[in-house]
Amino acid sequence: MKNCFEAAKSFYADLGVDVEAAFSRLDRIPVSMHCWQGDDVAGFENAGTLDGGLAVTGNYPGRARNAAELRADIAAVLKLIPGKKRLNIHAIYAETGGGVARNELDVSHFANWLDFAEEQRIGLDFNPTFFSHPLAVEGTLSHADDKIRQFWIEHGIACRRIGAAIGKRLGEPCVTNVWIPDGSKDTPFDRFSPRKRLEEALDAMFAEKIDPRYNIDSVESKLFGIGAESYTVGSHEFYMGYAVSRGKALCLDAGHFHPTEVISDKISSALLFLDDVLLHVSRGVRWDSDHVVCWDAELQAIASEIIRNGWEKRVHIGLDYFDASINRMIAWSVGMRNTCKALLFALLEPAKLLADAEKKRDFGGRLMLMEESKNLPFAPVWNEYCRRCGAPDGFGALESIRKYECEVLSKRK
Ligand code: RNT
Ligand code: ZN
């Protein structure tokens, strides 16, 4: 194996690609793993079913039923993933002991997550939860009822403070992302008023100045959700305008656009007008189905976009999908390993040769180089990176998950 790696390394060197430099750059690019794959977005509030137009399908045994199980699963899966990692949690993962309303949450309710993040030496990202709640049934921040809107504004304020406290304690900014499910099943008569109310509610929520060294605010658009097929208040135009005018980060979720649109093409526009972009790397199959992230052309295009432009400080990479039809540890590790793999692959492309061909308007040469680049000796380099990170290769990862399933997951009834 070692010999394969050395041979691959010199192969890349001949193309002007420095494998060791790629490794050290990759070491510094974090990918934020979403905790909610492990428990089907249930959280710890016992709120009942998932709503807000979100749907987790499947009933594979072994779902984490409480915080201890969820953290144990996350700790086990993180060992199988190379590269720099972060963890993304949601307000519904608070451990309050019961009876604390969402607008009264504070960082003390996330003490165990903070200890866990320190133990694991990873950063944390955060999300207010504007769904799976009795007051979220007919809208949240755009709701016409002042009291309901106010409740959600207060939840957002509480969550930004939690994000800032997390960022301060862990010494790196926490990205706190706002997504709301507000929309309507059938054609609305008035499309404007809910958007106006959302704009004002967000302004109220973001009124408090928070140091971006601790917390970065981000807003996430969507095309449609189940039960909100005809109108989504927080559309792409709404949030692009909002983020640009208020200096917020824009979250681009790969499943939240028309099926022929790709977020890899949106980053270079968004970053002309914004300091930061958050990615929800996901895989929509025909709709926003939140399938496990595969190493497909779009994942590669996203990674290449970031690497070619040196945007790894401005593009915050997070994953967002939930599949309950397969072993959840496999779902996590496949998506996380693929994202890291796509970044490494992008770091190893013969960038100089490609840029030169394009500059000379040698488009045939560019095409051929791009196609040939898909066939370079990548596998031994990837395996070596995994080895150096103390992570197994893919087959080893599968073996450990099977063992964990046998010893831990299968005992959960
Ligand atoms: C929903 C959004 C949102 C959620 C998570 C759980 O369509 O993608 O990001 O998936 O907050
Ligand atoms: Zn998302």
GROMACS .gro file of C-alpha atoms and ligand atoms in nm:
model
  425
    1MET     CA    1   0.000   0.000   0.000
    2LYS     CA    2   0.283   0.235   0.099
    3ASN     CA    3   0.446   0.174  -0.240
    4CYS     CA    4   0.120   0.248  -0.418
    5PHE     CA    5   0.101   0.579  -0.235
    6GLU     CA    6   0.459   0.677  -0.322
    7ALA     CA    7   0.399   0.590  -0.688
    8ALA     CA    8   0.073   0.788  -0.692
    9LYS     CA    9   0.245   1.082  -0.525
   10SER     CA   10   0.511   1.102  -0.793
   11PHE     CA   11   0.248   1.061  -1.063
   12TYR     CA   12   0.073   1.370  -0.923
   13ALA     CA   13   0.405   1.552  -0.885
   14ASP     CA   14   0.464   1.508  -1.258
   15LEU     CA   15   0.139   1.698  -1.315
   16GLY     CA   16   0.255   1.977  -1.085
   17VAL     CA   17   0.042   1.862  -0.791
   18ASP     CA   18   0.192   1.852  -0.442
   19VAL     CA   19   0.016   1.576  -0.247
   20GLU     CA   20   0.170   1.670   0.089
   21ALA     CA   21   0.055   2.030   0.046
   22ALA     CA   22  -0.293   1.902  -0.039
   23PHE     CA   23  -0.297   1.697   0.284
   24SER     CA   24  -0.199   1.989   0.501
   25ARG     CA   25  -0.457   2.217   0.340
   26LEU     CA   26  -0.726   1.952   0.384
   27ASP     CA   27  -0.633   1.917   0.753
   28ARG     CA   28  -0.762   2.270   0.804
   29ILE     CA   29  -1.098   2.247   0.623
   30PRO     CA   30  -1.375   2.154   0.865
   31VAL     CA   31  -1.688   1.965   0.768
   32SER     CA   32  -1.977   1.995   1.010
   33MET     CA   33  -2.166   1.673   1.076
   34HIS     CA   34  -2.537   1.707   1.149
   35CYS     CA   35  -2.636   1.532   1.472
   36TRP     CA   36  -2.992   1.478   1.346
   37GLN     CA   37  -2.909   1.186   1.115
   38GLY     CA   38  -2.866   0.973   1.429
   39ASP     CA   39  -3.218   1.002   1.568
   40ASP     CA   40  -3.432   1.091   1.263
   41VAL     CA   41  -3.456   1.460   1.365
   42ALA     CA   42  -3.647   1.365   1.679
   43GLY     CA   43  -3.460   1.568   1.943
   44PHE     CA   44  -3.514   1.532   2.315
   45GLU     CA   45  -3.837   1.724   2.368
   46ASN     CA   46  -4.068   1.428   2.304
   47ALA     CA   47  -4.264   1.660   2.079
   48GLY     CA   48  -4.420   1.378   1.879
   49THR     CA   49  -4.386   1.369   1.504
   50LEU     CA   50  -4.154   1.564   1.281
   51ASP     CA   51  -4.336   1.840   1.092
   52GLY     CA   52  -4.259   2.161   0.907
   53GLY     CA   53  -4.280   1.981   0.576
   54LEU     CA   54  -3.985   1.759   0.667
   55ALA     CA   55  -4.008   1.383   0.632
   56VAL     CA   56  -3.779   1.106   0.744
   57THR     CA   57  -3.865   0.778   0.580
   58GLY     CA   58  -3.757   0.434   0.691
   59ASN     CA   59  -3.760   0.234   1.008
   60TYR     CA   60  -3.417   0.078   1.035
   61PRO     CA   61  -3.355  -0.044   1.389
   62GLY     CA   62  -3.102   0.125   1.619
   63ARG     CA   63  -3.211   0.488   1.629
   64ALA     CA   64  -3.050   0.682   1.917
   65ARG     CA   65  -3.326   0.729   2.174
   66ASN     CA   66  -3.160   0.975   2.407
   67ALA     CA   67  -2.864   1.209   2.439
   68ALA     CA   68  -2.625   0.950   2.577
   69GLU     CA   69  -2.694   0.713   2.288
   70LEU     CA   70  -2.673   0.988   2.028
   71ARG     CA   71  -2.337   1.111   2.158
   72ALA     CA   72  -2.203   0.756   2.182
   73ASP     CA   73  -2.298   0.695   1.818
   74ILE     CA   74  -2.144   1.024   1.710
   75ALA     CA   75  -1.821   0.952   1.899
   76ALA     CA   76  -1.801   0.611   1.732
   77VAL     CA   77  -1.866   0.744   1.384
   78LEU     CA   78  -1.625   1.037   1.413
   79LYS     CA   79  -1.342   0.785   1.448
   80LEU     CA   80  -1.426   0.657   1.101
   81ILE     CA   81  -1.401   0.994   0.931
   82PRO     CA   82  -1.072   1.156   0.830
   83GLY     CA   83  -1.010   1.532   0.821
   84LYS     CA   84  -1.123   1.817   1.043
   85LYS     CA   85  -1.471   1.782   1.184
   86ARG     CA   86  -1.734   1.992   1.353
   87LEU     CA   87  -2.074   1.893   1.490
   88ASN     CA   88  -2.402   2.063   1.408
   89ILE     CA   89  -2.679   2.054   1.668
   90HIS     CA   90  -3.033   2.190   1.686
   91ALA     CA   91  -3.225   2.356   1.971
   92ILE     CA   92  -3.440   2.042   2.011
   93TYR     CA   93  -3.127   1.863   2.133
   94ALA     CA   94  -3.131   2.068   2.454
   95GLU     CA   95  -3.113   1.870   2.776
   96THR     CA   96  -3.343   2.064   3.003
   97GLY     CA   97  -3.487   1.790   3.220
   98GLY     CA   98  -3.824   1.900   3.083
   99GLY     CA   99  -4.044   2.206   3.103
  100VAL     CA  100  -3.817   2.471   2.950
  101ALA     CA  101  -3.989   2.656   2.665
  102ARG     CA  102  -3.789   2.714   2.347
  103ASN     CA  103  -3.783   3.087   2.405
  104GLU     CA  104  -3.622   3.028   2.745
  105LEU     CA  105  -3.336   2.808   2.637
  106ASP     CA  106  -2.983   2.908   2.731
  107VAL     CA  107  -2.637   2.765   2.693
  108SER     CA  108  -2.660   2.571   3.020
  109HIS     CA  109  -2.902   2.336   2.844
  110PHE     CA  110  -2.623   2.242   2.606
  111ALA     CA  111  -2.356   2.185   2.870
  112ASN     CA  112  -2.321   1.817   2.784
  113TRP     CA  113  -2.279   1.897   2.414
  114LEU     CA  114  -2.010   2.151   2.497
  115ASP     CA  115  -1.822   1.902   2.715
  116PHE     CA  116  -1.855   1.647   2.438
  117ALA     CA  117  -1.721   1.891   2.177
  118GLU     CA  118  -1.422   1.967   2.398
  119GLU     CA  119  -1.354   1.599   2.454
  120GLN     CA  120  -1.370   1.538   2.081
  121ARG     CA  121  -1.174   1.859   2.007
  122ILE     CA  122  -1.429   1.978   1.756
  123GLY     CA  123  -1.627   2.298   1.701
  124LEU     CA  124  -2.005   2.317   1.726
  125ASP     CA  125  -2.265   2.476   1.501
  126PHE     CA  126  -2.618   2.554   1.605
  127ASN     CA  127  -2.976   2.591   1.476
  128PRO     CA  128  -3.288   2.731   1.631
  129THR     CA  129  -3.571   2.480   1.579
  130PHE     CA  130  -3.875   2.639   1.417
  131PHE     CA  131  -4.063   2.311   1.364
  132SER     CA  132  -4.199   2.011   1.558
  133HIS     CA  133  -4.379   2.240   1.803
  134PRO     CA  134  -4.747   2.323   1.865
  135LEU     CA  135  -4.684   2.692   1.787
  136ALA     CA  136  -4.520   2.611   1.453
  137VAL     CA  137  -4.818   2.447   1.289
  138GLU     CA  138  -4.925   2.746   1.082
  139GLY     CA  139  -4.606   2.942   1.050
  140THR     CA  140  -4.343   3.090   1.278
  141LEU     CA  141  -4.156   3.415   1.212
  142SER     CA  142  -4.405   3.517   0.941
  143HIS     CA  143  -4.717   3.427   1.139
  144ALA     CA  144  -4.989   3.695   1.138
  145ASP     CA  145  -5.046   3.651   1.512
  146ASP     CA  146  -4.816   3.888   1.702
  147LYS     CA  147  -4.786   3.659   2.003
  148ILE     CA  148  -4.683   3.357   1.801
  149ARG     CA  149  -4.437   3.562   1.598
  150GLN     CA  150  -4.296   3.707   1.917
  151PHE     CA  151  -4.246   3.360   2.067
  152TRP     CA  152  -4.035   3.260   1.767
  153ILE     CA  153  -3.842   3.587   1.767
  154GLU     CA  154  -3.753   3.515   2.129
  155HIS     CA  155  -3.649   3.162   2.038
  156GLY     CA  156  -3.420   3.304   1.770
  157ILE     CA  157  -3.270   3.556   2.013
  158ALA     CA  158  -3.210   3.282   2.270
  159CYS     CA  159  -3.041   3.066   2.005
  160ARG     CA  160  -2.808   3.341   1.885
  161ARG     CA  161  -2.694   3.389   2.244
  162ILE     CA  162  -2.639   3.015   2.276
  163GLY     CA  163  -2.441   3.020   1.951
  164ALA     CA  164  -2.224   3.303   2.081
  165ALA     CA  165  -2.165   3.126   2.413
  166ILE     CA  166  -2.067   2.809   2.225
  167GLY     CA  167  -1.828   3.003   2.000
  168LYS     CA  168  -1.671   3.179   2.296
  169ARG     CA  169  -1.617   2.863   2.495
  170LEU     CA  170  -1.480   2.657   2.204
  171GLY     CA  171  -1.268   2.939   2.064
  172GLU     CA  172  -1.403   2.926   1.710
  173PRO     CA  173  -1.719   3.083   1.567
  174CYS     CA  174  -2.041   2.888   1.581
  175VAL     CA  175  -2.257   2.918   1.269
  176THR     CA  176  -2.617   2.958   1.382
  177ASN     CA  177  -2.850   2.886   1.093
  178VAL     CA  178  -3.211   2.994   1.065
  179TRP     CA  179  -3.452   2.786   0.863
  180ILE     CA  180  -3.829   2.822   0.900
  181PRO     CA  181  -4.100   2.606   0.742
  182ASP     CA  182  -4.350   2.888   0.677
  183GLY     CA  183  -4.545   2.854   0.357
  184SER     CA  184  -4.876   2.745   0.217
  185LYS     CA  185  -5.022   2.437   0.058
  186ASP     CA  186  -5.238   2.621  -0.188
  187THR     CA  187  -5.200   2.940  -0.386
  188PRO     CA  188  -5.202   3.238  -0.152
  189PHE     CA  189  -5.383   3.559  -0.236
  190ASP     CA  190  -5.124   3.773  -0.059
  191ARG     CA  191  -4.760   3.675  -0.111
  192PHE     CA  192  -4.619   3.999   0.020
  193SER     CA  193  -4.742   4.042   0.379
  194PRO     CA  194  -4.589   3.722   0.522
  195ARG     CA  195  -4.254   3.818   0.367
  196LYS     CA  196  -4.277   4.166   0.512
  197ARG     CA  197  -4.349   4.017   0.855
  198LEU     CA  198  -4.058   3.775   0.816
  199GLU     CA  199  -3.824   4.059   0.727
  200GLU     CA  200  -3.927   4.253   1.037
  201ALA     CA  201  -3.915   3.949   1.262
  202LEU     CA  202  -3.563   3.866   1.146
  203ASP     CA  203  -3.455   4.224   1.207
  204ALA     CA  204  -3.592   4.202   1.562
  205MET     CA  205  -3.420   3.867   1.611
  206PHE     CA  206  -3.085   3.996   1.484
  207ALA     CA  207  -3.105   4.335   1.658
  208GLU     CA  208  -2.856   4.244   1.928
  209LYS     CA  209  -2.497   4.292   1.807
  210ILE     CA  210  -2.300   3.973   1.847
  211ASP     CA  211  -1.929   3.941   1.783
  212PRO     CA  212  -1.876   3.736   1.464
  213ARG     CA  213  -1.569   3.585   1.627
  214TYR     CA  214  -1.821   3.390   1.837
  215ASN     CA  215  -2.134   3.359   1.627
  216ILE     CA  216  -2.207   3.384   1.255
  217ASP     CA  217  -2.575   3.425   1.163
  218SER     CA  218  -2.694   3.241   0.859
  219VAL     CA  219  -3.030   3.219   0.678
  220GLU     CA  220  -3.155   2.928   0.467
  221SER     CA  221  -3.399   2.946   0.179
  222LYS     CA  222  -3.616   2.672   0.037
  223LEU     CA  223  -3.825   2.606  -0.271
  224PHE     CA  224  -4.110   2.408  -0.119
  225GLY     CA  225  -4.193   2.158   0.154
  226ILE     CA  226  -4.456   1.891   0.203
  227GLY     CA  227  -4.777   2.080   0.275
  228ALA     CA  228  -4.619   2.403   0.152
  229GLU     CA  229  -4.610   2.325  -0.219
  230SER     CA  230  -4.745   2.653  -0.351
  231TYR     CA  231  -4.560   2.917  -0.156
  232THR     CA  232  -4.256   2.939   0.068
  233VAL     CA  233  -4.215   3.265   0.255
  234GLY     CA  234  -3.836   3.231   0.288
  235SER     CA  235  -3.760   3.178  -0.080
  236HIS     CA  236  -3.417   3.214  -0.240
  237GLU     CA  237  -3.484   3.572  -0.357
  238PHE     CA  238  -3.605   3.664  -0.010
  239TYR     CA  239  -3.295   3.538   0.170
  240MET     CA  240  -3.043   3.644  -0.093
  241GLY     CA  241  -3.180   3.996  -0.057
  242TYR     CA  242  -3.194   3.970   0.318
  243ALA     CA  243  -2.843   3.831   0.360
  244VAL     CA  244  -2.691   4.089   0.125
  245SER     CA  245  -2.869   4.384   0.281
  246ARG     CA  246  -2.805   4.275   0.642
  247GLY     CA  247  -2.458   4.123   0.607
  248LYS     CA  248  -2.567   3.771   0.704
  249ALA     CA  249  -2.435   3.442   0.576
  250LEU     CA  250  -2.652   3.266   0.319
  251CYS     CA  251  -2.715   2.896   0.357
  252LEU     CA  252  -2.739   2.705   0.029
  253ASP     CA  253  -2.899   2.365   0.078
  254ALA     CA  254  -2.839   2.137  -0.221
  255GLY     CA  255  -3.199   2.011  -0.206
  256HIS     CA  256  -3.370   2.348  -0.193
  257PHE     CA  257  -3.374   2.452  -0.557
  258HIS     CA  258  -3.538   2.344  -0.878
  259PRO     CA  259  -3.401   2.002  -0.971
  260THR     CA  260  -3.187   2.133  -1.257
  261GLU     CA  261  -3.029   2.407  -1.045
  262VAL     CA  262  -2.705   2.332  -0.861
  263ILE     CA  263  -2.559   2.510  -0.561
  264SER     CA  264  -2.205   2.465  -0.695
  265ASP     CA  265  -2.293   2.739  -0.945
  266LYS     CA  266  -2.435   2.971  -0.680
  267ILE     CA  267  -2.132   3.005  -0.452
  268SER     CA  268  -1.936   3.231  -0.688
  269SER     CA  269  -2.228   3.472  -0.717
  270ALA     CA  270  -2.317   3.472  -0.350
  271LEU     CA  271  -1.958   3.539  -0.242
  272LEU     CA  272  -1.939   3.850  -0.459
  273PHE     CA  273  -2.193   4.010  -0.231
  274LEU     CA  274  -2.154   3.824   0.098
  275ASP     CA  275  -1.870   3.747   0.336
  276ASP     CA  276  -1.983   3.395   0.418
  277VAL     CA  277  -2.185   3.111   0.277
  278LEU     CA  278  -2.302   2.804   0.466
  279LEU     CA  279  -2.358   2.485   0.271
  280HIS     CA  280  -2.609   2.218   0.355
  281VAL     CA  281  -2.463   1.943   0.147
  282SER     CA  282  -2.745   1.704   0.073
  283ARG     CA  283  -2.872   1.491  -0.214
  284GLY     CA  284  -3.219   1.545  -0.347
  285VAL     CA  285  -3.361   1.261  -0.552
  286ARG     CA  286  -3.642   1.410  -0.763
  287TRP     CA  287  -3.729   1.639  -0.472
  288ASP     CA  288  -3.575   1.760  -0.145
  289SER     CA  289  -3.554   1.401  -0.029
  290ASP     CA  290  -3.244   1.441   0.188
  291HIS     CA  291  -3.069   1.127   0.066
  292VAL     CA  292  -2.721   1.038   0.192
  293VAL     CA  293  -2.452   1.241   0.017
  294CYS     CA  294  -2.283   1.038  -0.256
  295TRP     CA  295  -1.960   1.120  -0.436
  296ASP     CA  296  -2.140   1.241  -0.745
  297ALA     CA  297  -2.067   1.513  -0.997
  298GLU     CA  298  -2.240   1.783  -0.793
  299LEU     CA  299  -2.056   1.702  -0.470
  300GLN     CA  300  -1.731   1.718  -0.665
  301ALA     CA  301  -1.832   2.045  -0.830
  302ILE     CA  302  -1.907   2.199  -0.488
  303ALA     CA  303  -1.571   2.089  -0.349
  304SER     CA  304  -1.383   2.202  -0.661
  305GLU     CA  305  -1.547   2.543  -0.645
  306ILE     CA  306  -1.428   2.594  -0.288
  307ILE     CA  307  -1.076   2.468  -0.350
  308ARG     CA  308  -1.012   2.638  -0.685
  309ASN     CA  309  -1.104   2.974  -0.540
  310GLY     CA  310  -0.948   2.929  -0.197
  311TRP     CA  311  -1.281   2.987  -0.026
  312GLU     CA  312  -1.246   2.740   0.258
  313LYS     CA  313  -1.256   3.018   0.519
  314ARG     CA  314  -1.571   3.176   0.372
  315VAL     CA  315  -1.766   2.866   0.280
  316HIS     CA  316  -1.875   2.676   0.589
  317ILE     CA  317  -1.941   2.318   0.491
  318GLY     CA  318  -2.218   2.133   0.671
  319LEU     CA  319  -2.419   1.825   0.587
  320ASP     CA  320  -2.797   1.800   0.599
  321TYR     CA  321  -2.981   1.478   0.522
  322PHE     CA  322  -3.165   1.210   0.710
  323ASP     CA  323  -3.215   0.854   0.602
  324ALA     CA  324  -3.384   0.614   0.843
  325SER     CA  325  -3.400   0.325   0.598
  326ILE     CA  326  -3.037   0.215   0.650
  327ASN     CA  327  -2.791   0.192   0.937
  328ARG     CA  328  -2.757   0.554   1.050
  329MET     CA  329  -2.384   0.524   1.120
  330ILE     CA  330  -2.336   0.419   0.759
  331ALA     CA  331  -2.548   0.715   0.649
  332TRP     CA  332  -2.328   0.955   0.847
  333SER     CA  333  -1.993   0.806   0.756
  334VAL     CA  334  -2.068   0.773   0.384
  335GLY     CA  335  -2.168   1.140   0.356
  336MET     CA  336  -1.885   1.270   0.571
  337ARG     CA  337  -1.617   1.056   0.409
  338ASN     CA  338  -1.743   1.149   0.064
  339THR     CA  339  -1.731   1.519   0.140
  340CYS     CA  340  -1.376   1.490   0.266
  341LYS     CA  341  -1.288   1.274  -0.035
  342ALA     CA  342  -1.431   1.528  -0.279
  343LEU     CA  343  -1.224   1.802  -0.114
  344LEU     CA  344  -0.909   1.593  -0.146
  345PHE     CA  345  -0.991   1.511  -0.507
  346ALA     CA  346  -1.031   1.883  -0.578
  347LEU     CA  347  -0.700   1.955  -0.409
  348LEU     CA  348  -0.530   1.705  -0.639
  349GLU     CA  349  -0.657   1.832  -0.971
  350PRO     CA  350  -0.390   1.963  -1.210
  351ALA     CA  351  -0.512   2.316  -1.148
  352LYS     CA  352  -0.230   2.494  -1.322
  353LEU     CA  353  -0.266   2.295  -1.642
  354LEU     CA  354  -0.642   2.355  -1.642
  355ALA     CA  355  -0.610   2.727  -1.577
  356ASP     CA  356  -0.348   2.763  -1.852
  357ALA     CA  357  -0.563   2.581  -2.107
  358GLU     CA  358  -0.858   2.804  -2.024
  359LYS     CA  359  -0.648   3.118  -2.042
  360LYS     CA  360  -0.528   3.018  -2.387
  361ARG     CA  361  -0.887   2.943  -2.489
  362ASP     CA  362  -0.777   2.587  -2.554
  363PHE     CA  363  -1.116   2.443  -2.468
  364GLY     CA  364  -1.048   2.104  -2.617
  365GLY     CA  365  -0.737   2.075  -2.403
  366ARG     CA  366  -0.932   2.186  -2.097
  367LEU     CA  367  -1.199   1.923  -2.162
  368MET     CA  368  -0.946   1.649  -2.209
  369LEU     CA  369  -0.753   1.744  -1.896
  370MET     CA  370  -1.074   1.754  -1.694
  371GLU     CA  371  -1.177   1.411  -1.817
  372GLU     CA  372  -0.832   1.257  -1.770
  373SER     CA  373  -0.818   1.403  -1.418
  374LYS     CA  374  -1.103   1.174  -1.320
  375ASN     CA  375  -0.878   0.877  -1.373
  376LEU     CA  376  -0.565   0.967  -1.177
  377PRO     CA  377  -0.436   0.729  -0.905
  378PHE     CA  378  -0.653   0.886  -0.638
  379ALA     CA  379  -0.743   0.582  -0.424
  380PRO     CA  380  -0.398   0.521  -0.272
  381VAL     CA  381  -0.371   0.891  -0.184
  382TRP     CA  382  -0.714   0.889  -0.017
  383ASN     CA  383  -0.628   0.573   0.174
  384GLU     CA  384  -0.302   0.728   0.291
  385TYR     CA  385  -0.487   1.039   0.410
  386CYS     CA  386  -0.730   0.820   0.607
  387ARG     CA  387  -0.438   0.629   0.756
  388ARG     CA  388  -0.259   0.947   0.866
  389CYS     CA  389  -0.582   1.069   1.028
  390GLY     CA  390  -0.615   0.742   1.216
  391ALA     CA  391  -0.932   0.659   1.021
  392PRO     CA  392  -0.986   0.328   0.843
  393ASP     CA  393  -1.043   0.294   0.471
  394GLY     CA  394  -1.402   0.242   0.357
  395PHE     CA  395  -1.402  -0.135   0.404
  396GLY     CA  396  -1.253  -0.099   0.752
  397ALA     CA  397  -1.517   0.161   0.837
  398LEU     CA  398  -1.794  -0.075   0.728
  399GLU     CA  399  -1.647  -0.351   0.938
  400SER     CA  400  -1.642  -0.134   1.252
  401ILE     CA  401  -1.998  -0.018   1.193
  402ARG     CA  402  -2.114  -0.378   1.160
  403LYS     CA  403  -1.941  -0.459   1.486
  404TYR     CA  404  -2.101  -0.156   1.656
  405GLU     CA  405  -2.438  -0.255   1.517
  406CYS     CA  406  -2.402  -0.601   1.657
  407GLU     CA  407  -2.277  -0.489   1.998
  408VAL     CA  408  -2.476  -0.167   2.050
  409LEU     CA  409  -2.743  -0.071   1.794
  410SER     CA  410  -2.912  -0.410   1.770
  411LYS     CA  411  -2.972  -0.409   2.147
  412ARG     CA  412  -3.194  -0.099   2.120
  413LYS     CA  413  -3.556  -0.196   2.104
  414RNT     C1  414  -3.517   2.191   0.596
  414RNT     C2  415  -3.380   2.249   0.603
  414RNT     C3  416  -3.317   2.248   0.737
  414RNT     C4  417  -3.337   2.118   0.814
  414RNT     C5  418  -3.253   2.105   0.939
  414RNT     C6  419  -3.296   1.992   1.025
  414RNT     O1  420  -3.563   2.173   0.469
  414RNT     O2  421  -3.298   2.186   0.510
  414RNT     O3  422  -3.184   2.280   0.726
  414RNT     O4  423  -3.310   2.008   0.734
  414RNT     O5  424  -3.251   2.224   1.005
  415ZN      ZN  425  -3.090   2.240   0.516
   0.00000   0.00000   0.00000
